[in-house]
Amino acid sequence: MTFSDNSSRDVRPTDDWLKGLLKHANTDDGQIVARVSQDSMCVICKGARNLCGKTRCPIMVKVHYFNKSISLMSNQDISGMSPPSVFIGRVGYPNVYAGPLVPPVSEDTSIYDLPEQWFGKSIDEIVGFRSMLVRGKHRVNVANVFASGKILDATRELALADNSVNMELNLTKKPSGSLFLDDDVQPFGPSAPIRDMRVGNAKYERHIEKAYYDTDLKSINAVLELYGHGVVVTKIQKAFSVGAFGIEKSRRLVPTRWSITAVDDIISKNLREQIKSFPEINEYRVYESNYLDNVFEILMIPDYYSYEALEAWYPGTVWNPAGKSVTIFSDWEGSNGRTTYASIGGGYYASRIAACEQLIKERRQATIVVLRETRPGYIMPIGVWQVRENVRNAMLQKPFCFKTLPEALQHIDTRFNIPLGLWLSQSKLLKQALYQKKMLEYF
């Protein structure tokens, strides 16, 4: 259902429900209080009593898959098919560790590092194949893209490959450590310094290969051209991280964590500028997705482009482990974007690219508010990809359409466990939409 006239845009809070909601938006009424994690909780629980409030013990999940993978890595030589996958660290920047991720598996492993195909898989599946990836480490300076020797050359060759590549990884010692977890980067398994490595015949992704050899093409333009040719974001991010793009003398290695956000940011900024020339949508829309106990409600408001992302974390979840109540973080931008890095991190840029893709398809413009409720079932971070793919999945669904903002908010309120008043208390754009009169109302 759509509405073609502007009468649907009267969003002033006139009904009793909305007045009551706004009255309590800045109070503690309805805050969800959960059990508090004490420092000794894990010792008491031992993974069996769920004392932290999580639905499953993340430590036990990690231990299960780590033990399963480490048994296959009994020596210093790893032979297998890389997805292909590489990792550039950030500790010690500008002198960082760079190298491949290689599983001791001789079959096609492309799924091991292709988040665009992960949506719908269980956390066990994702942790399972990611824990198999051994990280080889080689210390390099980020500026020495073409002068760091055989190991970095082979690592870069791997990052440009289109399919799984057979390789041998010789390490200075047996791989050790635990499953690496980060909210922005996909997990991977144990690591060790590289003594030597050999890469089999790698077939380059043809568009990435062309950008790599074009040493007069700026990195931003390379990213946008590749995206325009349909190259998946993950492949662009890997090539970006190994310094494959840009003016030859300016090329640098980029830590994987930064490259993921940088590519999301570059692409979504470009999409944003295109969107700003399109006509506005003519109804209030709500898109939805629920995956790995992350509940997403994406609200699109008929107005000029602006964007906001809010994340709510329950007590006992990854980034609110010892909290007594729900914690909500938010960042926003107007039509001119923002000049500082979003406090909520890579998720801000990942959801922006996914929402903007939908408006580009329709050639329409809107104010976008992405609300993410992270529940205890999200037991460990598995990478910012799940934010991008959750929002993409929401955009594939038929939206709920409403004539007024209060109707849309009432619908969202039925989907979340966290009271809507708490969301409003942290949202810049929702408050603005509710309170600020449009210029048309004065004529």
mmCIF file of N, CA and C in Angstrom, residues 212-297:
data_model
loop_
_atom_site.group_PDB
_atom_site.id
_atom_site.type_symbol
_atom_site.label_atom_id
_atom_site.label_comp_id
_atom_site.label_asym_id
_atom_site.label_seq_id
_atom_site.Cartn_x
_atom_site.Cartn_y
_atom_site.Cartn_z
ATOM 1 N N TYR A 212 44.322 -3.331 -10.264
ATOM 2 C CA TYR A 212 45.645 -3.503 -9.665
ATOM 3 C C TYR A 212 46.750 -2.991 -10.588
ATOM 4 N N TYR A 213 46.637 -3.280 -11.862
ATOM 5 C CA TYR A 213 47.676 -2.877 -12.812
ATOM 6 C C TYR A 213 47.526 -1.429 -13.285
ATOM 7 N N ASP A 214 46.407 -0.808 -12.958
ATOM 8 C CA ASP A 214 46.216 0.601 -13.317
ATOM 9 C C ASP A 214 46.775 1.465 -12.194
ATOM 10 N N THR A 215 48.031 1.792 -12.266
ATOM 11 C CA THR A 215 48.707 2.518 -11.180
ATOM 12 C C THR A 215 48.451 4.022 -11.206
ATOM 13 N N ASP A 216 47.612 4.473 -12.134
ATOM 14 C CA ASP A 216 47.205 5.880 -12.169
ATOM 15 C C ASP A 216 45.769 6.072 -11.665
ATOM 16 N N LEU A 217 45.118 4.980 -11.308
ATOM 17 C CA LEU A 217 43.731 5.020 -10.852
ATOM 18 C C LEU A 217 43.691 5.194 -9.333
ATOM 19 N N LYS A 218 43.018 6.221 -8.872
ATOM 20 C CA LYS A 218 42.923 6.452 -7.430
ATOM 21 C C LYS A 218 42.149 5.331 -6.759
ATOM 22 N N SER A 219 42.491 5.052 -5.492
ATOM 23 C CA SER A 219 41.903 3.911 -4.796
ATOM 24 C C SER A 219 40.385 4.047 -4.645
ATOM 25 N N ILE A 220 39.910 5.260 -4.383
ATOM 26 C CA ILE A 220 38.461 5.458 -4.253
ATOM 27 C C ILE A 220 37.762 5.127 -5.559
ATOM 28 N N ASN A 221 38.327 5.583 -6.657
ATOM 29 C CA ASN A 221 37.727 5.289 -7.962
ATOM 30 C C ASN A 221 37.782 3.806 -8.280
ATOM 31 N N ALA A 222 38.854 3.147 -7.855
ATOM 32 C CA ALA A 222 38.962 1.698 -8.080
ATOM 33 C C ALA A 222 37.859 0.954 -7.337
ATOM 34 N N VAL A 223 37.644 1.321 -6.078
ATOM 35 C CA VAL A 223 36.590 0.679 -5.274
ATOM 36 C C VAL A 223 35.226 0.863 -5.926
ATOM 37 N N LEU A 224 34.926 2.082 -6.351
ATOM 38 C CA LEU A 224 33.619 2.372 -6.943
ATOM 39 C C LEU A 224 33.437 1.666 -8.285
ATOM 40 N N GLU A 225 34.491 1.606 -9.081
ATOM 41 C CA GLU A 225 34.394 0.901 -10.368
ATOM 42 C C GLU A 225 34.149 -0.584 -10.162
ATOM 43 N N LEU A 226 34.851 -1.185 -9.201
ATOM 44 C CA LEU A 226 34.678 -2.610 -8.930
ATOM 45 C C LEU A 226 33.270 -2.904 -8.425
ATOM 46 N N TYR A 227 32.789 -2.076 -7.523
ATOM 47 C CA TYR A 227 31.413 -2.244 -7.017
ATOM 48 C C TYR A 227 30.419 -2.104 -8.162
ATOM 49 N N GLY A 228 30.647 -1.147 -9.038
ATOM 50 C CA GLY A 228 29.773 -0.958 -10.190
ATOM 51 C C GLY A 228 29.768 -2.138 -11.136
ATOM 52 N N HIS A 229 30.879 -2.879 -11.183
ATOM 53 C CA HIS A 229 30.965 -4.085 -12.020
ATOM 54 C C HIS A 229 30.384 -5.316 -11.320
ATOM 55 N N GLY A 230 29.887 -5.151 -10.109
ATOM 56 C CA GLY A 230 29.257 -6.266 -9.410
ATOM 57 C C GLY A 230 30.201 -7.123 -8.591
ATOM 58 N N VAL A 231 31.441 -6.685 -8.391
ATOM 59 C CA VAL A 231 32.367 -7.426 -7.531
ATOM 60 C C VAL A 231 31.869 -7.324 -6.091
ATOM 61 N N VAL A 232 31.789 -8.449 -5.386
ATOM 62 C CA VAL A 232 31.231 -8.435 -4.033
ATOM 63 C C VAL A 232 32.129 -7.627 -3.099
ATOM 64 N N VAL A 233 31.505 -7.027 -2.115
ATOM 65 C CA VAL A 233 32.205 -6.121 -1.210
ATOM 66 C C VAL A 233 33.373 -6.809 -0.506
ATOM 67 N N THR A 234 33.202 -8.054 -0.083
ATOM 68 C CA THR A 234 34.265 -8.769 0.622
ATOM 69 C C THR A 234 35.537 -8.869 -0.218
ATOM 70 N N LYS A 235 35.403 -9.166 -1.512
ATOM 71 C CA LYS A 235 36.577 -9.280 -2.391
ATOM 72 C C LYS A 235 37.258 -7.926 -2.565
ATOM 73 N N ILE A 236 36.466 -6.859 -2.651
ATOM 74 C CA ILE A 236 37.045 -5.518 -2.757
ATOM 75 C C ILE A 236 37.821 -5.184 -1.491
ATOM 76 N N GLN A 237 37.257 -5.523 -0.343
ATOM 77 C CA GLN A 237 37.902 -5.236 0.937
ATOM 78 C C GLN A 237 39.245 -5.942 1.065
ATOM 79 N N LYS A 238 39.314 -7.198 0.640
ATOM 80 C CA LYS A 238 40.578 -7.939 0.732
ATOM 81 C C LYS A 238 41.657 -7.312 -0.133
ATOM 82 N N ALA A 239 41.297 -6.969 -1.376
ATOM 83 C CA ALA A 239 42.273 -6.361 -2.276
ATOM 84 C C ALA A 239 42.697 -4.982 -1.755
ATOM 85 N N PHE A 240 41.762 -4.235 -1.209
ATOM 86 C CA PHE A 240 42.056 -2.917 -0.640
ATOM 87 C C PHE A 240 43.067 -3.039 0.496
ATOM 88 N N SER A 241 42.930 -4.092 1.300
ATOM 89 C CA SER A 241 43.790 -4.246 2.478
ATOM 90 C C SER A 241 45.246 -4.529 2.124
ATOM 91 N N VAL A 242 45.492 -5.153 0.975
ATOM 92 C CA VAL A 242 46.872 -5.473 0.595
ATOM 93 C C VAL A 242 47.495 -4.404 -0.291
ATOM 94 N N GLY A 243 46.885 -3.242 -0.372
ATOM 95 C CA GLY A 243 47.454 -2.143 -1.143
ATOM 96 C C GLY A 243 47.389 -2.339 -2.636
ATOM 97 N N ALA A 244 46.314 -2.984 -3.121
ATOM 98 C CA ALA A 244 46.214 -3.284 -4.549
ATOM 99 C C ALA A 244 45.705 -2.119 -5.377
ATOM 100 N N PHE A 245 45.214 -1.064 -4.725
ATOM 101 C CA PHE A 245 44.616 0.045 -5.458
ATOM 102 C C PHE A 245 45.347 1.357 -5.163
ATOM 103 N N GLY A 246 45.175 2.303 -6.074
ATOM 104 C CA GLY A 246 45.695 3.644 -5.848
ATOM 105 C C GLY A 246 46.871 3.994 -6.737
ATOM 106 N N ILE A 247 47.283 5.267 -6.668
ATOM 107 C CA ILE A 247 48.472 5.722 -7.368
ATOM 108 C C ILE A 247 49.670 4.928 -6.849
ATOM 109 N N GLU A 248 50.505 4.455 -7.749
ATOM 110 C CA GLU A 248 51.552 3.484 -7.395
ATOM 111 C C GLU A 248 52.377 3.896 -6.178
ATOM 112 N N LYS A 249 52.872 5.133 -6.156
ATOM 113 C CA LYS A 249 53.742 5.556 -5.064
ATOM 114 C C LYS A 249 52.993 5.759 -3.742
ATOM 115 N N SER A 250 51.686 5.816 -3.805
ATOM 116 C CA SER A 250 50.888 6.075 -2.604
ATOM 117 C C SER A 250 50.258 4.818 -2.018
ATOM 118 N N ARG A 251 50.487 3.676 -2.643
ATOM 119 C CA ARG A 251 49.832 2.457 -2.171
ATOM 120 C C ARG A 251 50.361 2.031 -0.803
ATOM 121 N N ARG A 252 49.441 1.592 0.036
ATOM 122 C CA ARG A 252 49.764 1.178 1.396
ATOM 123 C C ARG A 252 48.952 -0.060 1.785
ATOM 124 N N LEU A 253 49.521 -0.872 2.671
ATOM 125 C CA LEU A 253 48.721 -1.914 3.303
ATOM 126 C C LEU A 253 47.735 -1.248 4.252
ATOM 127 N N VAL A 254 46.549 -1.822 4.357
ATOM 128 C CA VAL A 254 45.523 -1.288 5.251
ATOM 129 C C VAL A 254 45.063 -2.413 6.168
ATOM 130 N N PRO A 255 45.172 -2.255 7.489
ATOM 131 C CA PRO A 255 44.690 -3.304 8.395
ATOM 132 C C PRO A 255 43.284 -3.756 8.022
ATOM 133 N N THR A 256 43.060 -5.045 8.086
ATOM 134 C CA THR A 256 41.785 -5.632 7.659
ATOM 135 C C THR A 256 40.597 -4.941 8.313
ATOM 136 N N ARG A 257 40.677 -4.692 9.596
ATOM 137 C CA ARG A 257 39.586 -4.034 10.316
ATOM 138 C C ARG A 257 39.254 -2.685 9.677
ATOM 139 N N TRP A 258 40.289 -1.933 9.308
ATOM 140 C CA TRP A 258 40.067 -0.613 8.718
ATOM 141 C C TRP A 258 39.593 -0.712 7.276
ATOM 142 N N SER A 259 40.096 -1.689 6.550
ATOM 143 C CA SER A 259 39.723 -1.810 5.140
ATOM 144 C C SER A 259 38.249 -2.149 4.982
ATOM 145 N N ILE A 260 37.710 -2.953 5.888
ATOM 146 C CA ILE A 260 36.292 -3.312 5.828
ATOM 147 C C ILE A 260 35.432 -2.063 5.937
ATOM 148 N N THR A 261 35.711 -1.253 6.951
ATOM 149 C CA THR A 261 34.934 -0.026 7.149
ATOM 150 C C THR A 261 35.184 0.978 6.035
ATOM 151 N N ALA A 262 36.439 1.082 5.583
ATOM 152 C CA ALA A 262 36.766 2.052 4.536
ATOM 153 C C ALA A 262 35.986 1.780 3.254
ATOM 154 N N VAL A 263 35.912 0.515 2.849
ATOM 155 C CA VAL A 263 35.203 0.167 1.619
ATOM 156 C C VAL A 263 33.703 0.407 1.780
ATOM 157 N N ASP A 264 33.132 0.000 2.919
ATOM 158 C CA ASP A 264 31.713 0.281 3.180
ATOM 159 C C ASP A 264 31.442 1.778 3.128
ATOM 160 N N ASP A 265 32.361 2.559 3.696
ATOM 161 C CA ASP A 265 32.191 4.012 3.752
ATOM 162 C C ASP A 265 32.285 4.633 2.353
ATOM 163 N N ILE A 266 33.290 4.232 1.578
ATOM 164 C CA ILE A 266 33.478 4.776 0.229
ATOM 165 C C ILE A 266 32.246 4.518 -0.642
ATOM 166 N N ILE A 267 31.773 3.281 -0.619
ATOM 167 C CA ILE A 267 30.638 2.919 -1.472
ATOM 168 C C ILE A 267 29.360 3.615 -1.023
ATOM 169 N N SER A 268 29.084 3.605 0.276
ATOM 170 C CA SER A 268 27.824 4.183 0.751
ATOM 171 C C SER A 268 27.802 5.700 0.620
ATOM 172 N N LYS A 269 28.961 6.361 0.714
ATOM 173 C CA LYS A 269 29.003 7.806 0.463
ATOM 174 C C LYS A 269 28.610 8.107 -0.978
ATOM 175 N N ASN A 270 29.117 7.311 -1.892
ATOM 176 C CA ASN A 270 28.784 7.501 -3.300
ATOM 177 C C ASN A 270 27.298 7.263 -3.546
ATOM 178 N N LEU A 271 26.749 6.217 -2.944
ATOM 179 C CA LEU A 271 25.313 5.938 -3.082
ATOM 180 C C LEU A 271 24.494 7.077 -2.493
ATOM 181 N N ARG A 272 24.930 7.594 -1.358
ATOM 182 C CA ARG A 272 24.226 8.691 -0.693
ATOM 183 C C ARG A 272 24.111 9.910 -1.607
ATOM 184 N N GLU A 273 25.194 10.248 -2.282
ATOM 185 C CA GLU A 273 25.171 11.424 -3.147
ATOM 186 C C GLU A 273 24.219 11.225 -4.325
ATOM 187 N N GLN A 274 24.114 10.008 -4.820
ATOM 188 C CA GLN A 274 23.154 9.734 -5.896
ATOM 189 C C GLN A 274 21.720 9.852 -5.386
ATOM 190 N N ILE A 275 21.483 9.313 -4.196
ATOM 191 C CA ILE A 275 20.143 9.302 -3.619
ATOM 192 C C ILE A 275 19.593 10.711 -3.440
ATOM 193 N N LYS A 276 20.465 11.641 -3.095
ATOM 194 C CA LYS A 276 20.030 13.004 -2.779
ATOM 195 C C LYS A 276 19.400 13.727 -3.964
ATOM 196 N N SER A 277 19.570 13.198 -5.167
ATOM 197 C CA SER A 277 18.969 13.815 -6.355
ATOM 198 C C SER A 277 17.620 13.198 -6.706
ATOM 199 N N PHE A 278 17.192 12.173 -5.976
ATOM 200 C CA PHE A 278 15.952 11.464 -6.288
ATOM 201 C C PHE A 278 14.772 12.058 -5.504
ATOM 202 N N PRO A 279 13.537 11.830 -5.980
ATOM 203 C CA PRO A 279 12.351 12.263 -5.224
ATOM 204 C C PRO A 279 12.180 11.422 -3.957
ATOM 205 N N GLU A 280 11.500 11.996 -2.969
ATOM 206 C CA GLU A 280 11.294 11.299 -1.703
ATOM 207 C C GLU A 280 10.262 10.176 -1.845
ATOM 208 N N ILE A 281 10.379 9.162 -1.000
ATOM 209 C CA ILE A 281 9.328 8.153 -0.918
ATOM 210 C C ILE A 281 8.057 8.843 -0.417
ATOM 211 N N ASN A 282 6.904 8.200 -0.568
ATOM 212 C CA ASN A 282 5.653 8.858 -0.183
ATOM 213 C C ASN A 282 4.857 8.106 0.883
ATOM 214 N N GLU A 283 5.570 7.248 1.659
ATOM 215 C CA GLU A 283 4.941 6.586 2.793
ATOM 216 C C GLU A 283 6.010 6.257 3.816
ATOM 217 N N TYR A 284 5.578 5.946 5.020
ATOM 218 C CA TYR A 284 6.497 5.506 6.072
ATOM 219 C C TYR A 284 6.651 3.996 5.940
ATOM 220 N N ARG A 285 7.902 3.534 5.850
ATOM 221 C CA ARG A 285 8.156 2.109 5.634
ATOM 222 C C ARG A 285 8.925 1.513 6.805
ATOM 223 N N VAL A 286 8.641 0.256 7.088
ATOM 224 C CA VAL A 286 9.400 -0.488 8.089
ATOM 225 C C VAL A 286 9.835 -1.811 7.464
ATOM 226 N N TYR A 287 11.152 -2.004 7.381
ATOM 227 C CA TYR A 287 11.733 -3.261 6.900
ATOM 228 C C TYR A 287 12.260 -4.038 8.100
ATOM 229 N N GLU A 288 12.243 -5.375 8.016
ATOM 230 C CA GLU A 288 12.600 -6.185 9.185
ATOM 231 C C GLU A 288 13.508 -7.351 8.827
ATOM 232 N N SER A 289 14.377 -7.705 9.785
ATOM 233 C CA SER A 289 15.200 -8.911 9.665
ATOM 234 C C SER A 289 15.601 -9.375 11.062
ATOM 235 N N ASN A 290 15.659 -10.680 11.234
ATOM 236 C CA ASN A 290 16.046 -11.264 12.528
ATOM 237 C C ASN A 290 16.950 -12.455 12.247
ATOM 238 N N TYR A 291 18.224 -12.318 12.646
ATOM 239 C CA TYR A 291 19.205 -13.368 12.373
ATOM 240 C C TYR A 291 20.232 -13.395 13.495
ATOM 241 N N LEU A 292 20.520 -14.584 13.995
ATOM 242 C CA LEU A 292 21.482 -14.787 15.084
ATOM 243 C C LEU A 292 21.124 -13.941 16.306
ATOM 244 N N ASP A 293 19.830 -13.795 16.564
ATOM 245 C CA ASP A 293 19.298 -13.034 17.696
ATOM 246 C C ASP A 293 19.647 -11.556 17.618
ATOM 247 N N ASN A 294 19.881 -11.070 16.403
ATOM 248 C CA ASN A 294 19.974 -9.642 16.139
ATOM 249 C C ASN A 294 18.700 -9.239 15.414
ATOM 250 N N VAL A 295 17.884 -8.417 16.054
ATOM 251 C CA VAL A 295 16.610 -7.996 15.484
ATOM 252 C C VAL A 295 16.782 -6.599 14.896
ATOM 253 N N PHE A 296 16.541 -6.472 13.596
ATOM 254 C CA PHE A 296 16.683 -5.198 12.897
ATOM 255 C C PHE A 296 15.316 -4.679 12.466
ATOM 256 N N GLU A 297 15.059 -3.424 12.779
ATOM 257 C CA GLU A 297 13.903 -2.692 12.275
ATOM 258 C C GLU A 297 14.450 -1.459 11.563
#
